[in-house]
XYZ file of C-alpha atoms in Angstrom:
717
model
C 60.285 -41.865 -5.924
C 57.423 -43.458 -7.784
C 55.121 -41.194 -9.697
C 51.398 -41.657 -9.278
C 49.260 -40.927 -12.296
C 45.619 -39.944 -11.809
C 42.968 -41.453 -14.033
C 40.639 -38.472 -13.538
C 41.806 -36.516 -16.644
C 41.438 -39.626 -18.774
C 37.976 -40.291 -17.380
C 37.000 -36.693 -17.940
C 38.237 -36.753 -21.553
C 36.419 -40.011 -22.201
C 33.225 -38.566 -20.730
C 33.592 -35.356 -22.731
C 34.110 -37.107 -26.074
C 31.330 -39.543 -25.306
C 29.009 -36.640 -24.492
C 30.095 -34.813 -27.661
C 29.652 -37.842 -29.897
C 26.269 -38.537 -28.339
C 25.050 -34.990 -28.804
C 26.104 -34.909 -32.443
C 23.129 -37.148 -33.092
C 20.749 -35.145 -30.962
C 18.368 -32.891 -32.865
C 17.528 -30.721 -29.851
C 17.960 -26.993 -30.454
C 20.664 -24.940 -28.669
C 17.992 -23.368 -26.447
C 16.899 -26.851 -25.435
C 20.458 -27.850 -24.547
C 20.765 -24.787 -22.301
C 17.506 -25.724 -20.600
C 18.790 -29.236 -19.889
C 21.342 -27.597 -17.586
C 18.444 -26.549 -15.373
C 17.096 -30.076 -15.342
C 20.556 -31.359 -14.366
C 20.840 -28.727 -11.619
C 17.562 -29.795 -10.029
C 17.927 -32.612 -7.521
C 16.078 -35.831 -8.157
C 13.135 -36.463 -5.852
C 11.923 -39.790 -4.540
C 9.121 -39.688 -7.084
C 11.532 -39.575 -10.020
C 12.565 -36.783 -12.332
C 10.986 -33.425 -11.433
C 10.821 -32.491 -15.140
C 9.756 -35.749 -16.781
C 8.821 -34.289 -20.174
C 12.129 -32.448 -20.667
C 13.715 -34.985 -23.027
C 16.938 -34.534 -24.960
C 15.579 -36.419 -27.966
C 12.911 -33.793 -28.636
C 13.604 -31.487 -31.589
C 12.394 -28.422 -29.658
C 11.793 -27.543 -25.998
C 8.719 -25.465 -26.811
C 6.348 -28.248 -25.737
C 8.054 -28.791 -22.401
C 6.250 -27.912 -19.181
C 6.789 -24.290 -18.201
C 8.490 -23.248 -21.454
C 7.096 -20.684 -23.869
C 8.522 -19.814 -27.277
C 7.881 -17.403 -30.103
C 9.109 -16.563 -33.576
C 12.043 -14.172 -33.674
C 12.691 -12.223 -36.850
C 15.634 -13.680 -38.750
C 15.455 -17.143 -37.171
C 13.663 -20.102 -38.770
C 13.091 -21.873 -35.437
C 11.111 -20.860 -32.374
C 13.218 -19.376 -29.584
C 12.653 -19.721 -25.833
C 11.248 -16.504 -24.338
C 9.786 -17.708 -21.039
C 10.550 -20.140 -18.211
C 7.759 -20.451 -15.639
C 8.542 -23.093 -12.998
C 6.995 -21.551 -9.893
C 5.742 -23.392 -6.837
C 6.939 -26.844 -7.933
C 9.133 -27.605 -4.897
C 12.245 -27.783 -7.065
C 15.525 -28.181 -5.169
C 18.915 -27.376 -6.612
C 20.806 -24.381 -7.926
C 20.336 -21.915 -10.763
C 22.760 -22.867 -13.561
C 24.789 -20.206 -15.314
C 23.978 -21.764 -18.716
C 20.561 -20.095 -18.621
C 22.438 -16.955 -19.597
C 22.873 -18.485 -23.072
C 19.142 -17.997 -23.711
C 19.654 -14.626 -25.361
C 15.938 -14.188 -26.155
C 14.698 -15.174 -22.700
C 12.341 -12.503 -21.390
C 10.700 -14.040 -18.346
C 12.368 -16.243 -15.740
C 9.938 -17.284 -12.979
C 11.482 -19.718 -10.491
C 9.773 -18.353 -7.401
C 8.358 -20.381 -4.515
C 10.815 -23.274 -4.833
C 13.892 -24.399 -2.872
C 16.753 -23.181 -5.036
C 19.938 -22.509 -3.058
C 23.352 -21.014 -3.715
C 24.114 -17.674 -5.307
C 22.626 -15.973 -8.350
C 25.177 -16.618 -11.116
C 26.542 -13.468 -12.740
C 26.524 -15.278 -16.098
C 22.728 -15.344 -15.930
C 22.695 -11.675 -16.899
C 24.107 -12.459 -20.330
C 20.484 -13.179 -21.250
C 20.217 -9.635 -22.530
C 16.481 -9.757 -23.368
C 15.448 -10.583 -19.788
C 12.863 -8.125 -18.501
C 11.304 -10.090 -15.625
C 13.395 -11.965 -13.062
C 11.153 -13.386 -10.332
C 13.011 -15.540 -7.797
C 11.254 -14.808 -4.507
C 10.592 -17.534 -1.959
C 13.779 -19.597 -2.359
C 16.952 -20.105 -0.288
C 19.302 -18.051 -2.438
C 22.307 -16.489 -0.701
C 25.301 -14.306 -1.481
C 25.377 -10.763 -2.856
C 23.328 -9.170 -5.586
C 25.679 -9.262 -8.607
C 26.541 -5.747 -9.879
C 26.220 -7.092 -13.428
C 22.458 -7.328 -12.935
C 22.065 -3.884 -14.486
C 23.736 -5.087 -17.644
C 20.152 -6.100 -18.414
C 19.068 -2.892 -20.123
C 15.500 -4.167 -20.535
C 15.012 -5.336 -16.945
C 11.654 -4.108 -15.665
C 10.639 -6.431 -12.831
C 13.011 -7.768 -10.189
C 11.580 -9.655 -7.217
C 14.148 -11.414 -5.015
C 12.209 -11.224 -1.757
C 12.104 -14.014 0.831
C 15.634 -15.281 0.305
C 18.910 -14.986 2.256
C 20.737 -12.565 -0.019
C 23.237 -10.303 1.743
C 25.727 -7.497 1.278
C 25.173 -3.912 0.134
C 23.055 -2.761 -2.765
C 25.095 -2.232 -5.936
C 26.015 1.396 -6.536
C 25.163 1.019 -10.212
C 21.460 0.338 -9.738
C 20.832 3.584 -11.588
C 21.873 1.743 -14.765
C 18.606 -0.225 -14.473
C 16.756 2.638 -16.107
C 13.784 0.541 -17.252
C 13.205 -1.010 -13.839
C 9.600 -0.694 -12.663
C 9.506 -3.030 -9.651
C 12.401 -3.543 -7.239
C 11.344 -5.972 -4.498
C 14.158 -7.062 -2.169
C 12.173 -7.532 1.043
C 12.937 -10.156 3.697
C 16.611 -10.745 2.921
C 19.844 -9.859 4.751
C 20.995 -6.855 2.745
C 23.040 -4.432 4.847
C 24.884 -1.143 4.714
C 23.350 2.186 3.787
C 20.743 2.662 1.110
C 22.817 4.287 -1.635
C 22.097 7.916 -2.440
C 22.433 9.643 -5.775
C 20.967 6.822 -7.871
C 17.208 7.217 -7.498
C 16.529 10.266 -9.723
C 17.785 8.297 -12.724
C 15.324 5.442 -12.076
C 12.528 7.372 -13.688
C 10.304 4.324 -14.379
C 10.338 2.836 -10.868
C 6.760 2.324 -9.678
C 7.350 0.079 -6.639
C 10.230 -0.088 -4.162
C 10.254 -2.564 -1.268
C 13.438 -2.839 0.821
C 11.682 -3.945 4.015
C 12.877 -6.546 6.523
C 16.595 -6.264 5.823
C 19.543 -4.874 7.803
C 19.905 -1.472 6.178
C 21.210 1.308 8.413
C 21.956 4.999 8.179
C 19.716 7.784 6.862
C 16.951 7.645 4.297
C 18.375 9.199 1.100
C 16.889 12.575 0.259
C 16.673 11.772 -3.436
C 14.099 9.010 -2.851
C 11.643 11.887 -3.059
C 12.480 12.231 -6.751
C 10.877 8.912 -7.705
C 8.080 10.617 -9.609
C 6.782 7.350 -11.130
C 6.268 5.645 -7.775
C 2.643 4.507 -7.487
C 2.678 1.835 -4.771
C 3.967 1.723 -1.214
C 7.484 2.936 -0.469
C 8.344 0.193 2.019
C 11.456 0.681 4.167
C 10.055 -0.959 7.297
C 11.848 -3.366 9.657
C 15.391 -2.100 9.115
C 17.843 -0.112 11.238
C 17.428 3.222 9.486
C 18.154 6.300 11.585
C 18.034 10.071 11.420
C 15.183 12.353 10.423
C 12.614 11.568 7.742
C 13.508 13.670 4.680
C 10.922 16.295 3.837
C 11.611 15.488 0.188
C 9.465 12.344 0.519
C 6.510 14.692 0.535
C 7.241 15.334 -3.146
C 6.244 11.775 -4.031
C 2.867 11.308 -5.791
C -0.103 11.553 -3.428
C -1.152 7.957 -4.169
C 2.097 6.621 -2.682
C 1.857 5.067 0.766
C 4.767 5.050 3.218
C 5.789 2.153 5.444
C 8.618 3.258 7.739
C 7.737 1.104 10.747
C 10.245 -0.541 13.049
C 13.302 1.620 12.452
C 15.269 4.092 14.586
C 14.012 7.273 12.950
C 13.986 10.465 15.016
C 12.465 13.922 15.051
C 9.189 15.332 13.825
C 7.253 13.762 10.956
C 7.131 16.294 8.094
C 3.706 17.682 7.260
C 4.234 18.517 3.596
C 2.800 16.989 0.450
C 2.221 13.233 0.539
C 2.750 13.045 4.308
C -0.769 14.430 4.742
C -2.199 11.201 3.284
C -0.388 8.783 5.609
C -1.945 6.980 8.553
C -0.241 6.375 11.894
C 0.642 2.762 11.070
C 3.240 3.980 8.579
C 5.415 5.371 11.407
C 4.900 2.962 14.316
C 7.743 1.552 16.444
C 10.129 4.439 15.932
C 10.461 5.465 19.610
C 12.043 8.867 18.908
C 9.595 9.869 16.171
C 6.900 12.411 17.017
C 4.203 14.578 15.470
C 1.012 13.978 13.524
C -0.382 11.408 12.711
C 1.228 9.727 15.743
C -0.459 10.504 19.024
C 2.848 11.754 20.342
C 3.349 15.524 20.201
C 6.863 16.852 19.860
C 8.328 18.690 22.863
C 9.343 22.155 21.728
C 12.011 23.989 23.725
C 11.686 27.740 23.901
C 14.639 29.978 24.512
C 14.066 32.757 27.003
C 16.202 35.767 27.469
C 16.512 37.451 30.845
C 17.136 41.141 31.179
C 20.190 42.080 33.100
C 19.224 42.987 36.636
C 22.055 45.446 37.065
C 21.183 47.454 33.947
C 20.353 51.099 34.473
C 17.195 52.733 33.092
C 17.739 54.612 29.892
C 15.684 57.263 28.174
C 12.876 56.221 25.795
C 14.611 57.811 22.827
C 17.595 55.466 23.130
C 17.495 53.161 20.024
C 19.125 50.294 21.917
C 16.354 50.481 24.505
C 13.679 50.350 21.815
C 15.413 47.334 20.154
C 15.539 45.456 23.421
C 11.848 46.090 24.101
C 10.861 44.895 20.615
C 12.855 41.728 21.040
C 11.195 41.016 24.360
C 7.756 41.535 22.821
C 8.629 39.219 19.946
C 9.776 36.504 22.329
C 6.618 36.907 24.398
C 4.424 36.553 21.332
C 6.379 33.474 20.235
C 5.969 31.923 23.692
C 2.249 32.584 23.637
C 1.948 31.073 20.159
C 3.898 28.012 21.288
C 1.631 27.506 24.292
C -1.436 27.898 22.079
C -0.070 25.356 19.600
C 0.615 22.819 22.341
C -2.885 23.398 23.667
C -4.395 22.747 20.250
C -2.358 19.548 19.924
C -3.580 18.343 23.327
C -7.207 19.092 22.400
C -6.729 17.362 19.043
C -5.212 14.255 20.654
C -8.025 14.129 23.213
C -10.604 14.466 20.459
C -8.954 11.742 18.402
C -8.855 9.365 21.377
C -12.463 10.032 22.123
C -13.453 9.583 18.517
C -11.527 6.323 18.190
C -13.072 4.929 21.356
C -16.562 5.460 19.947
C -15.972 4.182 16.421
C -14.376 1.405 14.485
C -10.633 1.662 14.355
C -8.950 1.571 10.978
C -5.564 0.551 12.267
C -5.827 -3.132 11.544
C -6.173 -4.190 15.195
C -9.583 -5.777 14.721
C -10.051 -8.628 12.315
C -13.245 -9.159 10.425
C -15.577 -11.629 12.060
C -14.238 -11.350 15.632
C -17.096 -11.149 18.155
C -16.096 -8.087 20.103
C -18.761 -6.747 22.419
C -18.024 -3.114 21.598
C -20.497 -1.474 19.276
C -19.564 -1.246 15.639
C -16.094 -2.745 15.411
C -17.288 -6.224 14.682
C -19.468 -5.027 11.799
C -16.621 -4.535 9.386
C -12.972 -4.076 10.062
C -10.009 -2.375 8.514
C -7.517 -5.231 8.457
C -4.064 -3.752 7.843
C -5.598 -0.722 6.215
C -2.456 1.368 6.445
C -0.180 -1.132 4.735
C 0.355 -3.611 7.578
C -0.311 -6.658 5.507
C 2.349 -8.235 3.383
C 2.146 -7.319 -0.232
C 0.474 -9.962 -2.317
C 1.145 -8.236 -5.585
C 2.594 -10.556 -8.158
C 4.762 -10.032 -11.145
C 3.822 -6.684 -12.696
C 4.630 -7.396 -16.271
C 4.956 -5.097 -19.227
C 3.211 -6.540 -22.244
C 5.451 -6.725 -25.235
C 4.759 -4.306 -28.036
C 5.415 -7.080 -30.509
C 2.537 -8.594 -32.352
C 0.146 -10.517 -30.139
C 2.378 -10.901 -27.077
C 1.113 -10.057 -23.624
C 1.565 -10.851 -19.943
C -0.661 -12.722 -17.524
C 0.059 -11.359 -14.042
C -1.156 -13.091 -10.877
C -2.003 -10.618 -8.113
C -2.763 -13.378 -5.615
C 0.296 -15.580 -5.000
C -1.893 -18.566 -4.156
C -3.625 -18.434 -7.527
C -1.711 -19.522 -10.609
C -2.424 -20.865 -14.048
C -0.904 -20.646 -17.499
C -1.945 -18.182 -20.159
C -2.546 -20.958 -22.684
C -4.879 -22.614 -20.186
C -6.992 -19.468 -20.054
C -7.258 -19.040 -23.798
C -7.996 -22.721 -24.456
C -10.818 -22.876 -21.928
C -14.474 -22.735 -22.902
C -16.142 -19.466 -22.035
C -19.741 -18.448 -21.441
C -21.002 -14.892 -21.547
C -22.382 -13.743 -18.204
C -23.104 -10.115 -19.003
C -22.289 -7.157 -21.167
C -22.198 -3.431 -20.449
C -20.166 -0.295 -20.976
C -17.658 -1.798 -18.529
C -16.927 -4.742 -20.796
C -18.057 -8.269 -21.525
C -17.890 -10.716 -18.616
C -17.252 -14.418 -19.255
C -17.351 -17.457 -17.036
C -14.239 -19.532 -17.734
C -13.539 -22.943 -16.194
C -9.800 -23.572 -15.866
C -8.122 -26.916 -16.316
C -8.229 -27.660 -12.585
C -12.006 -27.214 -12.579
C -11.930 -23.816 -10.850
C -14.313 -21.302 -12.461
C -13.252 -17.667 -12.791
C -14.893 -14.535 -14.129
C -12.996 -12.823 -16.941
C -13.846 -9.237 -17.840
C -12.705 -8.054 -21.244
C -11.913 -4.341 -21.183
C -10.931 -3.829 -24.820
C -7.852 -3.255 -26.905
C -6.947 0.429 -26.482
C -4.527 2.126 -24.106
C -1.376 0.621 -25.585
C 0.758 3.558 -24.456
C -0.771 3.888 -20.969
C 0.579 0.673 -19.484
C 1.829 2.130 -16.213
C -1.471 3.874 -15.533
C -3.308 0.631 -16.208
C -1.062 -1.382 -13.877
C -1.293 1.223 -11.095
C -5.097 1.098 -11.201
C -5.245 -2.701 -11.327
C -2.793 -3.056 -8.439
C -4.883 -0.655 -6.332
C -7.963 -2.782 -7.028
C -6.008 -5.949 -6.269
C -5.045 -4.659 -2.812
C -8.691 -4.625 -1.721
C -9.391 -7.820 0.198
C -12.613 -8.265 2.152
C -15.109 -11.150 2.572
C -17.872 -9.079 0.933
C -15.895 -7.770 -2.043
C -15.157 -9.728 -5.222
C -11.445 -10.548 -5.239
C -9.302 -9.721 -8.261
C -6.937 -12.651 -8.858
C -4.969 -11.732 -11.986
C -4.924 -9.557 -15.068
C -3.720 -9.804 -18.628
C -2.216 -6.885 -20.537
C -1.279 -6.809 -24.186
C -1.360 -4.003 -26.748
C -4.517 -5.468 -28.276
C -6.197 -7.012 -25.207
C -6.863 -6.190 -21.524
C -8.469 -8.752 -19.190
C -9.336 -8.874 -15.486
C -9.605 -12.310 -13.848
C -11.544 -12.474 -10.590
C -13.427 -14.965 -8.439
C -16.573 -16.384 -9.978
C -19.548 -15.857 -7.655
C -21.896 -18.727 -8.251
C -25.440 -17.451 -7.647
C -25.779 -14.490 -9.979
C -26.565 -10.983 -8.836
C -29.198 -9.292 -6.723
C -31.021 -7.881 -9.759
C -31.754 -11.372 -11.064
C -32.598 -12.638 -7.567
C -35.179 -9.860 -7.153
C -36.566 -9.641 -10.671
C -35.234 -12.615 -12.601
C -34.125 -12.601 -16.213
C -37.678 -12.352 -17.498
C -39.236 -10.107 -14.896
C -39.996 -12.822 -12.358
C -37.618 -13.799 -9.561
C -36.136 -17.265 -9.872
C -36.220 -17.766 -6.112
C -38.195 -16.445 -3.168
C -36.074 -14.248 -0.933
C -37.145 -14.455 2.688
C -36.675 -11.509 5.020
C -33.716 -13.218 6.702
C -31.959 -13.625 3.341
C -32.665 -10.015 2.333
C -31.289 -8.704 5.609
C -28.200 -10.889 5.191
C -27.659 -9.467 1.696
C -28.090 -5.892 2.934
C -25.636 -6.389 5.799
C -23.001 -8.031 3.614
C -23.225 -5.370 0.900
C -23.012 -2.622 3.532
C -19.912 -4.182 5.087
C -18.191 -4.433 1.721
C -19.052 -0.883 0.680
C -18.036 0.490 4.085
C -14.666 -1.218 3.737
C -14.172 0.363 0.308
C -14.924 3.787 1.782
C -13.022 3.580 5.040
C -10.213 1.068 4.730
C -9.247 0.377 1.131
C -5.877 1.807 0.060
C -7.465 4.556 -2.012
C -10.690 4.997 -0.028
C -12.558 3.998 -3.166
C -15.764 5.584 -4.380
C -17.696 2.892 -6.237
C -19.815 5.262 -8.298
C -22.306 2.682 -9.587
C -23.981 0.834 -6.726
C -26.992 -1.066 -8.046
C -28.373 -4.618 -7.697
C -26.488 -5.992 -10.717
C -23.197 -5.015 -9.021
C -24.063 -6.959 -5.863
C -23.241 -10.611 -6.499
C -24.542 -13.534 -4.439
C -23.090 -16.931 -3.603
C -25.079 -20.081 -2.849
C -25.532 -18.975 0.768
C -26.751 -15.545 -0.385
C -23.719 -13.783 0.952
C -23.269 -10.476 -0.863
C -20.167 -9.387 -2.786
C -19.555 -5.862 -4.098
C -18.236 -5.988 -7.669
C -17.174 -3.636 -10.487
C -15.497 -0.961 -8.381
C -12.630 0.987 -9.926
C -13.509 -0.013 -13.488
C -14.484 3.386 -14.862
C -10.894 4.576 -14.675
C -9.655 1.431 -16.450
C -12.199 1.912 -19.225
C -11.026 5.483 -19.721
C -7.432 4.223 -19.988
C -8.282 1.650 -22.645
C -10.139 4.413 -24.470
C -12.685 2.350 -26.382
C -15.915 0.424 -26.006
C -14.982 -3.167 -25.152
C -18.512 -4.397 -25.729
C -18.241 -3.504 -29.402
C -15.253 -5.776 -30.052
C -15.551 -9.416 -31.039
C -15.102 -12.230 -28.532
C -11.610 -13.340 -27.579
C -12.152 -16.774 -26.086
C -13.157 -19.789 -28.130
C -16.518 -21.326 -27.372
C -18.175 -18.193 -25.993
C -21.954 -18.318 -26.231
C -23.887 -15.463 -27.831
C -24.794 -12.704 -25.440
C -28.243 -13.137 -23.901
C -29.762 -9.756 -23.235
C -31.839 -9.684 -20.018
C -35.495 -8.897 -20.470
C -35.217 -6.079 -18.006
C -32.298 -3.704 -17.492
C -31.530 -1.214 -14.758
C -31.719 2.475 -15.356
C -28.583 3.565 -13.615
C -29.802 7.158 -13.286
C -32.536 6.069 -10.872
C -29.888 4.818 -8.439
C -27.807 7.976 -8.614
C -27.902 10.766 -6.052
C -29.490 14.089 -7.092
C -26.120 15.874 -7.096
C -24.665 13.106 -9.268
C -26.888 14.245 -12.134
C -25.291 17.661 -12.325
C -22.568 17.856 -14.971
C -19.010 18.346 -13.764
C -19.495 16.958 -10.246
C -16.949 14.367 -9.148
C -18.200 11.154 -7.493
C -18.171 11.101 -3.695
C -18.791 8.463 -1.074
C -22.137 10.103 -0.294
C -23.188 9.217 -3.847
C -22.658 5.565 -2.978
C -24.632 5.973 0.250
C -27.612 7.304 -1.702
C -27.418 4.479 -4.263
C -27.219 1.909 -1.480
C -30.343 3.434 0.077
C -32.226 2.910 -3.184
C -31.036 -0.723 -3.241
C -32.377 -1.146 0.306
C -35.754 0.215 -0.796
C -35.765 -2.250 -3.671
C -35.029 -5.108 -1.243
C -37.922 -3.974 0.943
C -40.525 -3.301 -1.739
C -39.507 -5.689 -4.495
C -39.969 -2.795 -6.906
C -37.343 -1.349 -9.220
C -36.909 2.448 -9.218
C -38.100 2.687 -12.812
C -41.214 0.587 -12.081
C -42.631 2.476 -9.083
C -46.373 3.153 -8.966
C -46.198 6.918 -9.427
C -44.511 9.199 -11.887
C -42.247 11.847 -10.476
C -42.634 15.470 -11.518
C -39.083 16.210 -10.380
C -35.976 15.100 -12.220
C -33.925 15.252 -9.016
C -35.438 12.370 -7.023
C -36.194 8.876 -8.362
C -39.835 7.770 -8.138
C -39.309 4.931 -5.687
C -37.646 7.201 -3.126
C -40.397 9.827 -3.291
C -43.128 7.212 -3.111
C -41.703 5.565 0.019
C -40.895 8.868 1.712
C -44.440 10.070 1.129
C -45.923 6.796 2.384
C -43.889 6.913 5.610
C -44.759 10.570 6.250
C -48.491 9.946 5.677
C -48.350 6.765 7.782
C -49.653 4.539 5.010
C -50.035 0.872 5.966
C -46.756 -1.002 5.709
C -48.548 -3.653 3.651
C -49.063 -1.072 0.877
C -45.289 -0.585 0.465
C -43.526 -3.791 1.428
C -42.991 -6.713 -0.954
C -45.988 -9.028 -0.801
C -43.673 -11.999 -0.228
C -42.670 -10.513 3.128
C -46.217 -9.948 4.409
C -46.346 -13.504 5.713
C -43.364 -12.844 8.000
C -45.294 -10.932 10.637
C -42.488 -11.326 13.169
C -40.225 -9.190 11.001
C -42.445 -6.089 10.956
C -40.265 -4.058 13.352
C -37.099 -5.050 11.528
C -38.558 -4.111 8.143
C -39.656 -0.734 9.460
C -36.195 -0.134 10.929
C -34.556 -0.854 7.552
C -37.003 1.563 5.914
C -35.687 4.307 8.209
C -32.060 3.397 7.381
C -32.871 3.559 3.658
C -34.564 6.950 4.004
C -31.574 8.325 5.889
C -29.349 7.150 3.035
C -31.525 8.819 0.419
C -31.671 12.262 2.002
C -31.496 14.904 -0.779
C -28.768 16.804 1.096
C -25.530 14.765 0.942
C -24.251 16.340 4.169
C -27.191 14.857 6.064
C -26.619 11.311 4.822
C -24.714 8.964 7.148
C -21.357 7.384 6.364
C -21.459 3.804 5.123
C -19.752 2.719 8.332
C -22.721 3.992 10.326
C -25.171 2.420 7.883
C -23.438 -0.929 8.329
C -23.507 -0.598 12.117
C -27.232 0.228 12.128
C -28.103 -2.738 9.918
C -26.119 -5.085 12.157
C -28.037 -3.936 15.228
C -31.431 -4.634 13.678
C -32.923 -7.814 15.099
C -30.186 -8.309 17.700
């Protein structure tokens, strides 16, 4: 029988020796050779190579697109520490050779079309602390060796097709801060007994999978959790553990669309949850759902054939006491059910007459019902998908930090930010603000907070993420942040037309533009909508604490944007004065001090001046009322015609209140520019009354910002 010899081994050997002899002449570093495996694993597109500048004849890969390097002690050459290839429509698989990059810290391949499984060899890259692979087509199980990465802090594998159970050794990931596995096909029970050891976990999202069984009791021991605990859209069953009430009060729950049963616990953090967190669990009952639990009462019947006994018989007395106890319990149960019915009726009535904060009304819809179209609480209880990006821990090494995009649709490189020209927009105790134009021509505002707070990273991230969750058309949107031991930056949208202070008074005491009544009313309505959303619908029900014209930004259409909320806490975390530190971005112009500054005290409520008082939403209402008076009169609180003899009420407020009470002519109080708009007299007077209601000395008498917004929207309609 003839033997057939295959030429494949010979071809393979020839190819191997040819490859070896070729690479002996290549000067590319070992890290570069490992990276070429990724280029080989990516399928060629019709437009050519997807990584055209990744060339094997380069001495180093550090100039390649998406690659970052740094000096490592003991090595003469730069080593690869970051791979950022997100949103480039790359198709292929993740090669195991990336595990040879022993100093790799960040691997961002999200929002591409990678398929296949996650190679277990990848986790030989022992320095990896951020693995972000969401938005691909990855399949297969989560390798148990993932927790061989002792430094792993951020793991986001959401929006893939991964399956199988969670590894039982997740508790070995002791440094893990973010575990995001949403929208996959993971199944089985959520393992118990591992969560207490994950003492650094700040965010856990297991939503939209196929998990079943009970919620583990020890999830309540995640003391570092600071974001939403999201277990929604699974097949979880059983009762909600009361231990979840032990979680920090800032934690939100999302347990929707499961098969949970029984009464919702009323302890601890449960008191801060809205009804949306528990929807679509048919057998779940209790507050805050409008579905009272049906309590069954046991009744005992006395035996009809029992014979009367004397009053001094102890058994007789015991039986009577038991009957009385049962009667009292029955009465209490009936009373409780009655209170629940009254409460539910009151809630329904209240909801029918006010704007709902359940996310059922979107901003801008033209409903005919009063109030709900003025501002809306879109997904205010955690309905919307999380848009939080890669929460990174800045390295404690010299000069290294992390640029973290909060908005997934907004991305740029750190080098691009630091190379861009910057222009100083303003300077205050809340930091220096620069205008920076990125390489794609998009301008952003960059606030420099300072260099302190090196050891308070988690507090800083928790505050920034809370700010980043706030999304409303009349609130400045935070896009990204940068954290390093010696630098903290906030990157937000650049609003093109300055602020209300400059529009009213100008940089040199004279307004640069004439604001008609229609524009002023538009500004007032927009600012009220934004502030009302902060109060009623933002994740933390924010108190701004510093409402004044310079914190109300304007675009070219004079739409208003609330800015600078939540910054006081960040400044306290950084622990120093950022305005006293030198500039960080090349090309920044010297700071131009405005000719006229605001005296913040004259916008503050009377009770805000007392030491020790904590800010409240009614403080913001008062400050907004002063801003309304400034819009109406054109006068700043510290420039009013009279001098107050009281330190409790700013001059402008007293002057207007006195003029209204004494029925002074409107022309004596209103801005002279508006006197020509005779048709607006009734509207101007109506806004005066709204402003005076806001500036009532007694905070309990002041309206909520939601009502202020509704009243302003009705004026002129």
